[in-house]
């Protein structure tokens, strides 16, 4: 079943809320050894995507593929190497601190480990009051208190939680506090960076359901970063699959989960547990490890592990080309239905 979309009309009429255009993020590094030389980590290379208001886009891929680097770049926690990040028509990657401030209010994050991101010495009420105060959202003390109570109610925590410290809560409850804090600034976009990965299966499902309820209530767009494809299938509208710093496939949920065309996406999906263990399925196990982003393979970065690679794959980088409605694939062997590339120059 597809997650609810807040307002189809809004989707059709509004432009993208967030556009990431040809984003590249390299980091300086030193190779190992006494006389290690300078090198570049190719964390993200030439990545483009958009998120509409009220939409969930999930970025999936193995650890180290660059998905969290994208989140940090959007949040301006790193200085990007090149490309553009545009929020509601305004570039934010090169915005001054002053110009960025109102945009920051509209874009919040929920991290994997709520405990390390919550000040252990602050009561939950103080934690929630901080962003409200920082952005001057409350008219007075009474309004502040009402806002805090509304936030706790929104994440299904009792009003009494405001007077308790983070360590008094379970992992799932702490993640609810993290979500309430993200909601405090009335954002349009929440970036969930592996936000449910550390939780038990049943708690994970509760938090995912909560995110969907909040999306429906507040019209939030979600950028959901995860390696858990089963969770992603439950909550997303679209999926972007990353491998070694590049998007290799992106499209609507149904066309990715039922019609994946990139060999890497197919391998990832073949490892997703299915409810019926007797159901026939062919697990595709990839050979070797993910190569180092210090020295990514030439041509298609996946060629060293791809079961159907051809000579061309070692020499030529495959472009992300349309392969169906809203579905793009970066593979020389993918059937294409047009010549227009997703890449924006
Ligand atoms: Fe495999 Fe070549 Fe396609 Fe890359 S371009 S996924 S190596 S077939």
Tab-separated table of C-alpha atoms and ligand atoms in Angstrom:
chain	number	residue	atom	x	y	z
A	1	UNK	CA	0.000	0.000	0.000
A	2	UNK	CA	1.315	3.456	-0.868
A	3	UNK	CA	1.774	6.003	1.895
A	4	UNK	CA	-0.684	8.899	1.774
A	5	UNK	CA	0.301	11.914	-0.257
A	6	UNK	CA	-0.719	15.126	1.408
A	7	UNK	CA	-2.086	17.015	-1.508
A	8	UNK	CA	-1.854	15.829	-5.069
A	9	UNK	CA	-2.891	19.290	-6.139
A	10	UNK	CA	0.048	20.707	-4.266
A	11	UNK	CA	2.334	18.213	-6.036
A	12	UNK	CA	1.052	19.208	-9.431
A	13	UNK	CA	1.029	22.922	-8.943
A	14	UNK	CA	4.055	23.640	-6.820
A	15	UNK	CA	7.657	23.493	-7.965
A	16	UNK	CA	10.117	21.325	-6.094
A	17	UNK	CA	10.654	22.156	-2.447
A	18	UNK	CA	14.274	21.032	-2.614
A	19	UNK	CA	16.519	20.672	-5.645
A	20	UNK	CA	19.967	19.142	-5.448
A	21	UNK	CA	21.797	19.866	-8.683
A	22	UNK	CA	25.029	18.143	-9.744
A	23	UNK	CA	26.147	17.929	-6.117
A	24	UNK	CA	29.768	16.867	-5.692
A	25	UNK	CA	31.433	16.441	-2.322
A	26	UNK	CA	35.093	15.477	-2.134
A	27	UNK	CA	37.145	15.421	1.054
A	28	UNK	CA	40.902	15.735	1.402
A	29	UNK	CA	42.608	12.682	2.860
A	30	UNK	CA	46.046	11.161	3.291
A	31	UNK	CA	46.886	7.665	2.141
A	32	UNK	CA	48.202	5.279	4.796
A	33	UNK	CA	51.880	4.891	5.603
A	34	UNK	CA	54.692	7.014	6.963
A	35	UNK	CA	54.931	9.060	3.792
A	36	UNK	CA	51.248	8.970	2.919
A	37	UNK	CA	50.387	11.225	0.009
A	38	UNK	CA	47.455	13.560	-0.396
A	39	UNK	CA	44.321	12.047	-1.877
A	40	UNK	CA	40.663	12.834	-2.434
A	41	UNK	CA	37.710	10.913	-1.070
A	42	UNK	CA	35.004	10.954	-3.740
A	43	UNK	CA	32.094	10.853	-1.283
A	44	UNK	CA	29.426	12.180	-3.669
A	45	UNK	CA	29.809	12.803	-7.402
A	46	UNK	CA	27.408	14.712	-9.620
A	47	UNK	CA	24.175	13.833	-7.818
A	48	UNK	CA	20.870	15.492	-8.791
A	49	UNK	CA	17.341	15.014	-7.453
A	50	UNK	CA	14.292	16.957	-6.374
A	51	UNK	CA	11.747	16.625	-3.573
A	52	UNK	CA	8.208	17.986	-3.904
A	53	UNK	CA	6.210	19.400	-0.996
A	54	UNK	CA	4.639	16.598	1.027
A	55	UNK	CA	6.681	13.902	-0.717
A	56	UNK	CA	8.965	11.224	0.715
A	57	UNK	CA	12.143	10.500	-1.222
A	58	UNK	CA	14.304	7.724	0.179
A	59	UNK	CA	18.012	7.446	-0.531
A	60	UNK	CA	19.222	3.886	-0.129
A	61	UNK	CA	22.536	2.099	-0.491
A	62	UNK	CA	25.227	0.351	1.493
A	63	UNK	CA	27.169	2.050	4.242
A	64	UNK	CA	29.659	4.537	2.790
A	65	UNK	CA	27.773	5.115	-0.475
A	66	UNK	CA	27.447	8.840	0.240
A	67	UNK	CA	23.828	9.085	1.369
A	68	UNK	CA	24.568	10.681	4.746
A	69	UNK	CA	27.092	13.009	3.095
A	70	UNK	CA	24.227	14.337	0.984
A	71	UNK	CA	22.200	14.993	4.149
A	72	UNK	CA	25.094	16.877	5.725
A	73	UNK	CA	25.603	18.918	2.559
A	74	UNK	CA	21.920	19.914	2.423
A	75	UNK	CA	22.068	20.934	6.075
A	76	UNK	CA	25.210	22.970	5.306
A	77	UNK	CA	27.237	20.980	7.822
A	78	UNK	CA	29.917	20.701	5.127
A	79	UNK	CA	31.043	23.018	2.358
A	80	UNK	CA	30.213	21.360	-0.925
A	81	UNK	CA	32.849	20.931	-3.629
A	82	UNK	CA	30.497	21.925	-6.463
A	83	UNK	CA	26.864	21.917	-7.501
A	84	UNK	CA	23.833	23.686	-6.103
A	85	UNK	CA	21.308	23.115	-3.332
A	86	UNK	CA	18.088	25.069	-3.827
A	87	UNK	CA	15.331	25.313	-1.229
A	88	UNK	CA	12.068	26.748	-2.476
A	89	UNK	CA	13.755	28.513	-5.380
A	90	UNK	CA	16.635	30.007	-3.349
A	91	UNK	CA	20.203	28.687	-3.417
A	92	UNK	CA	21.319	27.772	0.076
A	93	UNK	CA	24.711	26.191	-0.608
A	94	UNK	CA	26.378	29.599	-0.935
A	95	UNK	CA	23.954	31.668	1.167
A	96	UNK	CA	25.333	33.877	3.933
A	97	UNK	CA	24.623	32.899	7.540
A	98	UNK	CA	21.975	35.634	7.707
A	99	UNK	CA	20.258	34.558	4.501
A	100	UNK	CA	20.438	30.929	5.543
A	101	UNK	CA	18.758	31.448	8.918
A	102	UNK	CA	15.102	31.575	7.777
A	103	UNK	CA	15.762	28.589	5.506
A	104	UNK	CA	17.209	26.590	8.391
A	105	UNK	CA	13.883	26.878	10.184
A	106	UNK	CA	12.170	25.156	7.274
A	107	UNK	CA	14.554	22.226	7.137
A	108	UNK	CA	15.218	20.012	10.141
A	109	UNK	CA	16.937	16.701	10.807
A	110	UNK	CA	16.379	13.579	12.879
A	111	UNK	CA	19.550	11.557	13.467
A	112	UNK	CA	20.036	7.857	14.091
A	113	UNK	CA	21.051	8.172	17.727
A	114	UNK	CA	18.579	10.385	19.558
A	115	UNK	CA	20.447	10.053	22.845
A	116	UNK	CA	23.664	11.629	21.600
A	117	UNK	CA	21.724	14.437	19.915
A	118	UNK	CA	19.718	15.347	23.057
A	119	UNK	CA	21.404	17.314	25.827
A	120	UNK	CA	21.292	14.887	28.781
A	121	UNK	CA	21.131	17.745	31.318
A	122	UNK	CA	18.143	19.489	29.750
A	123	UNK	CA	14.561	18.524	30.466
A	124	UNK	CA	12.500	17.636	27.419
A	125	UNK	CA	10.493	20.861	27.761
A	126	UNK	CA	13.731	22.876	27.601
A	127	UNK	CA	14.962	20.836	24.628
A	128	UNK	CA	11.780	21.646	22.721
A	129	UNK	CA	11.765	25.296	23.842
A	130	UNK	CA	15.266	25.932	22.474
A	131	UNK	CA	14.485	25.929	18.718
A	132	UNK	CA	11.174	27.750	19.319
A	133	UNK	CA	13.091	30.483	21.160
A	134	UNK	CA	15.948	30.547	18.612
A	135	UNK	CA	13.535	31.368	15.818
A	136	UNK	CA	11.289	33.647	17.906
A	137	UNK	CA	8.191	31.588	17.211
A	138	UNK	CA	6.398	31.897	20.564
A	139	UNK	CA	4.499	35.103	21.343
A	140	UNK	CA	4.892	34.729	25.115
A	141	UNK	CA	5.401	32.140	27.857
A	142	UNK	CA	1.856	30.865	27.553
A	143	UNK	CA	2.288	30.335	23.812
A	144	UNK	CA	5.635	28.613	24.427
A	145	UNK	CA	4.018	26.185	26.867
A	146	UNK	CA	1.123	25.511	24.487
A	147	UNK	CA	3.559	24.828	21.650
A	148	UNK	CA	5.564	22.368	23.757
A	149	UNK	CA	2.411	20.508	24.767
A	150	UNK	CA	1.235	20.384	21.153
A	151	UNK	CA	4.587	18.954	20.074
A	152	UNK	CA	4.474	16.242	22.741
A	153	UNK	CA	0.919	15.414	21.747
A	154	UNK	CA	1.906	15.256	18.065
A	155	UNK	CA	4.538	12.603	18.808
A	156	UNK	CA	2.216	10.793	21.238
A	157	UNK	CA	4.131	11.506	24.439
A	158	UNK	CA	2.318	12.581	27.624
A	159	UNK	CA	2.413	16.204	28.752
A	160	UNK	CA	4.413	15.118	31.843
A	161	UNK	CA	7.345	14.205	29.557
A	162	UNK	CA	8.251	17.908	29.454
A	163	UNK	CA	9.576	17.724	33.045
A	164	UNK	CA	11.746	14.658	32.563
A	165	UNK	CA	15.315	14.117	31.339
A	166	UNK	CA	16.212	12.185	28.157
A	167	UNK	CA	17.720	9.211	30.047
A	168	UNK	CA	14.308	8.510	31.618
A	169	UNK	CA	12.935	7.447	28.210
A	170	UNK	CA	13.311	4.343	26.039
A	171	UNK	CA	15.073	4.467	22.655
A	172	UNK	CA	11.777	4.789	20.772
A	173	UNK	CA	10.528	7.531	23.099
A	174	UNK	CA	13.807	9.404	22.700
A	175	UNK	CA	13.385	9.258	18.948
A	176	UNK	CA	9.888	10.728	19.428
A	177	UNK	CA	11.521	13.591	21.362
A	178	UNK	CA	13.988	14.049	18.473
A	179	UNK	CA	11.081	14.221	16.027
A	180	UNK	CA	9.205	16.687	18.268
A	181	UNK	CA	12.298	18.887	18.367
A	182	UNK	CA	12.509	18.752	14.554
A	183	UNK	CA	8.825	19.759	14.331
A	184	UNK	CA	9.284	22.676	16.748
A	185	UNK	CA	10.353	25.093	13.991
A	186	UNK	CA	7.347	24.172	11.786
A	187	UNK	CA	9.561	22.824	8.978
A	188	UNK	CA	8.567	21.895	5.424
A	189	UNK	CA	11.271	19.242	5.132
A	190	UNK	CA	12.643	16.755	7.644
A	191	UNK	CA	15.779	14.806	6.816
A	192	UNK	CA	15.689	11.445	8.581
A	193	UNK	CA	19.268	10.164	8.565
A	194	UNK	CA	19.005	6.461	9.473
A	195	UNK	CA	16.416	7.685	12.002
A	196	UNK	CA	14.971	4.252	12.751
A	197	UNK	CA	18.019	2.063	12.100
A	198	UNK	CA	19.000	1.626	15.767
A	199	UNK	CA	15.491	0.718	16.958
A	200	UNK	CA	13.904	-2.684	17.585
A	201	UNK	CA	11.646	-3.967	14.809
A	202	UNK	CA	8.335	-3.185	16.580
A	203	UNK	CA	9.518	0.268	17.723
A	204	UNK	CA	10.833	0.925	14.224
A	205	UNK	CA	7.364	0.300	12.799
A	206	UNK	CA	5.785	2.647	15.366
A	207	UNK	CA	8.186	5.477	14.506
A	208	UNK	CA	7.672	4.965	10.774
A	209	UNK	CA	3.890	5.086	11.284
A	210	UNK	CA	4.322	8.232	13.371
A	211	UNK	CA	6.358	9.881	10.588
A	212	UNK	CA	3.619	9.041	8.108
A	213	UNK	CA	0.927	10.463	10.419
A	214	UNK	CA	2.926	13.656	10.890
A	215	UNK	CA	3.509	13.931	7.158
A	216	UNK	CA	-0.241	13.699	6.581
A	217	UNK	CA	-0.997	16.192	9.366
A	218	UNK	CA	1.624	18.823	8.610
A	219	UNK	CA	2.273	18.323	4.887
A	220	UNK	CA	5.934	17.537	5.499
A	221	UNK	CA	8.377	16.442	2.858
A	222	UNK	CA	10.727	13.707	4.090
A	223	UNK	CA	14.199	12.859	2.847
A	224	UNK	CA	14.535	9.390	4.298
A	225	UNK	CA	18.079	8.029	4.326
A	226	UNK	CA	18.254	4.333	5.063
A	227	UNK	CA	19.846	1.027	4.198
A	228	UNK	CA	16.640	-0.799	5.193
A	229	UNK	CA	14.681	-1.405	1.995
A	230	UNK	CA	11.766	-3.099	3.778
A	231	UNK	CA	11.106	0.079	5.784
A	232	UNK	CA	11.647	2.247	2.718
A	233	UNK	CA	9.065	0.266	0.751
A	234	UNK	CA	6.533	0.897	3.502
A	235	UNK	CA	6.897	4.644	3.696
A	236	UNK	CA	8.310	6.165	0.552
A	237	UNK	CA	6.919	7.700	-2.631
A	238	UNK	CA	10.164	7.600	-4.592
A	239	UNK	CA	13.534	5.890	-4.178
A	240	UNK	CA	17.075	6.892	-5.166
A	241	UNK	CA	19.656	4.095	-5.093
A	242	UNK	CA	23.272	5.130	-4.518
A	243	UNK	CA	26.479	3.250	-5.151
A	244	UNK	CA	29.916	4.659	-4.361
A	245	UNK	CA	28.884	8.309	-4.454
A	246	UNK	CA	26.543	8.196	-7.429
A	247	UNK	CA	22.815	7.699	-7.963
A	248	UNK	CA	22.509	4.596	-10.130
A	249	UNK	CA	18.714	4.421	-10.258
A	250	UNK	CA	15.867	6.687	-9.166
A	251	UNK	CA	12.136	6.426	-9.629
A	252	UNK	CA	8.678	5.961	-8.123
A	253	UNK	CA	8.478	3.270	-5.471
A	254	UNK	CA	6.499	0.800	-7.564
A	255	UNK	CA	8.798	1.006	-10.579
A	256	UNK	CA	11.883	0.520	-8.411
A	257	UNK	CA	10.537	-2.298	-6.231
A	258	UNK	CA	8.749	-4.100	-9.042
A	259	UNK	CA	10.847	-3.145	-12.043
A	260	UNK	CA	14.388	-2.361	-10.928
A	261	UNK	CA	16.711	-2.278	-13.917
A	262	UNK	CA	20.122	-1.566	-12.459
A	263	UNK	CA	21.998	-4.737	-11.466
A	264	UNK	CA	22.955	-3.152	-8.140
A	265	UNK	CA	19.340	-2.276	-7.260
A	266	UNK	CA	18.310	-5.796	-8.259
A	267	UNK	CA	20.937	-7.265	-5.928
A	268	UNK	CA	19.869	-5.024	-3.026
A	269	UNK	CA	16.215	-5.934	-3.520
A	270	UNK	CA	16.957	-9.637	-3.724
A	271	UNK	CA	18.295	-9.466	-0.156
A	272	UNK	CA	15.125	-7.887	1.309
A	273	UNK	CA	13.293	-10.379	3.547
A	274	UNK	CA	9.856	-11.368	2.241
A	275	UNK	CA	6.860	-12.274	4.443
A	276	UNK	CA	6.555	-15.730	2.855
A	277	UNK	CA	9.896	-17.571	3.147
A	278	UNK	CA	8.548	-20.279	0.797
A	279	UNK	CA	7.986	-17.750	-2.008
A	280	UNK	CA	10.322	-18.396	-4.958
A	281	UNK	CA	13.056	-15.796	-5.246
A	282	UNK	CA	16.578	-15.619	-6.488
A	283	UNK	CA	19.068	-14.023	-4.153
A	284	UNK	CA	21.768	-12.175	-6.096
A	285	UNK	CA	24.938	-12.096	-4.084
A	286	UNK	CA	27.470	-9.548	-5.234
A	287	UNK	CA	31.106	-10.561	-5.442
A	288	UNK	CA	33.791	-8.559	-3.669
A	289	UNK	CA	33.566	-5.460	-1.511
A	290	UNK	CA	32.615	-1.909	-2.326
A	291	UNK	CA	35.790	-0.282	-3.756
A	292	UNK	CA	37.418	2.608	-1.898
A	293	UNK	CA	36.006	6.080	-2.589
A	294	UNK	CA	39.657	7.206	-2.552
A	295	UNK	CA	40.137	5.565	-5.913
A	296	UNK	CA	36.771	4.720	-7.456
A	297	UNK	CA	36.800	2.395	-10.502
A	298	UNK	CA	36.870	3.937	-13.970
A	299	UNK	CA	33.766	3.948	-16.148
A	300	UNK	CA	30.804	2.520	-14.284
A	301	UNK	CA	31.806	2.436	-10.624
A	302	UNK	CA	29.891	-0.811	-10.227
A	303	UNK	CA	31.779	-2.683	-12.972
A	304	UNK	CA	34.124	-4.492	-10.558
A	305	UNK	CA	31.129	-6.243	-8.979
A	306	UNK	CA	28.579	-6.242	-11.757
A	307	UNK	CA	27.542	-9.734	-12.936
A	308	UNK	CA	26.697	-8.513	-16.447
A	309	UNK	CA	29.485	-5.987	-17.074
A	310	UNK	CA	30.778	-5.574	-20.628
A	311	UNK	CA	34.027	-3.994	-21.858
A	312	UNK	CA	32.360	-0.630	-22.360
A	313	UNK	CA	31.549	-0.467	-18.624
A	314	UNK	CA	35.229	-0.119	-17.663
A	315	UNK	CA	35.765	2.861	-19.928
A	316	UNK	CA	32.538	4.819	-20.100
A	317	UNK	CA	30.555	6.360	-17.246
A	318	UNK	CA	26.871	5.517	-17.760
A	319	UNK	CA	24.567	8.538	-17.614
A	320	UNK	CA	21.340	8.548	-15.641
A	321	UNK	CA	18.850	8.250	-18.510
A	322	UNK	CA	15.053	7.894	-18.532
A	323	UNK	CA	13.779	4.357	-18.576
A	324	UNK	CA	10.108	4.833	-17.771
A	325	UNK	CA	7.836	7.430	-16.257
A	326	UNK	CA	9.945	9.279	-13.711
A	327	UNK	CA	12.352	6.319	-13.663
A	328	UNK	CA	16.039	6.889	-14.486
A	329	UNK	CA	18.828	4.328	-14.685
A	330	UNK	CA	22.612	4.682	-15.053
A	331	UNK	CA	23.542	1.481	-16.871
A	332	UNK	CA	24.765	0.874	-20.421
A	333	UNK	CA	22.492	-2.166	-20.664
A	334	UNK	CA	19.280	-0.581	-19.352
A	335	UNK	CA	16.442	-0.162	-21.857
A	336	UNK	CA	15.954	3.530	-22.436
A	337	UNK	CA	12.867	5.287	-23.667
A	338	UNK	CA	14.387	8.601	-24.622
A	339	UNK	CA	17.610	10.414	-25.045
A	340	UNK	CA	17.145	13.109	-22.431
A	341	UNK	CA	19.549	12.791	-19.516
A	342	UNK	CA	18.611	13.618	-15.939
A	343	UNK	CA	21.959	15.317	-15.564
A	344	UNK	CA	21.572	19.085	-15.411
A	345	UNK	CA	24.278	21.205	-16.933
B	1	LIG	FE1	26.900	-3.313	-14.913
B	1	LIG	FE2	27.906	-2.039	-16.993
B	1	LIG	FE3	25.443	-1.524	-16.207
B	1	LIG	FE4	27.515	-0.719	-14.760
B	1	LIG	S1	26.991	-0.030	-16.807
B	1	LIG	S2	25.677	-1.681	-14.012
B	1	LIG	S3	28.931	-2.417	-15.046
B	1	LIG	S4	26.197	-3.447	-17.028
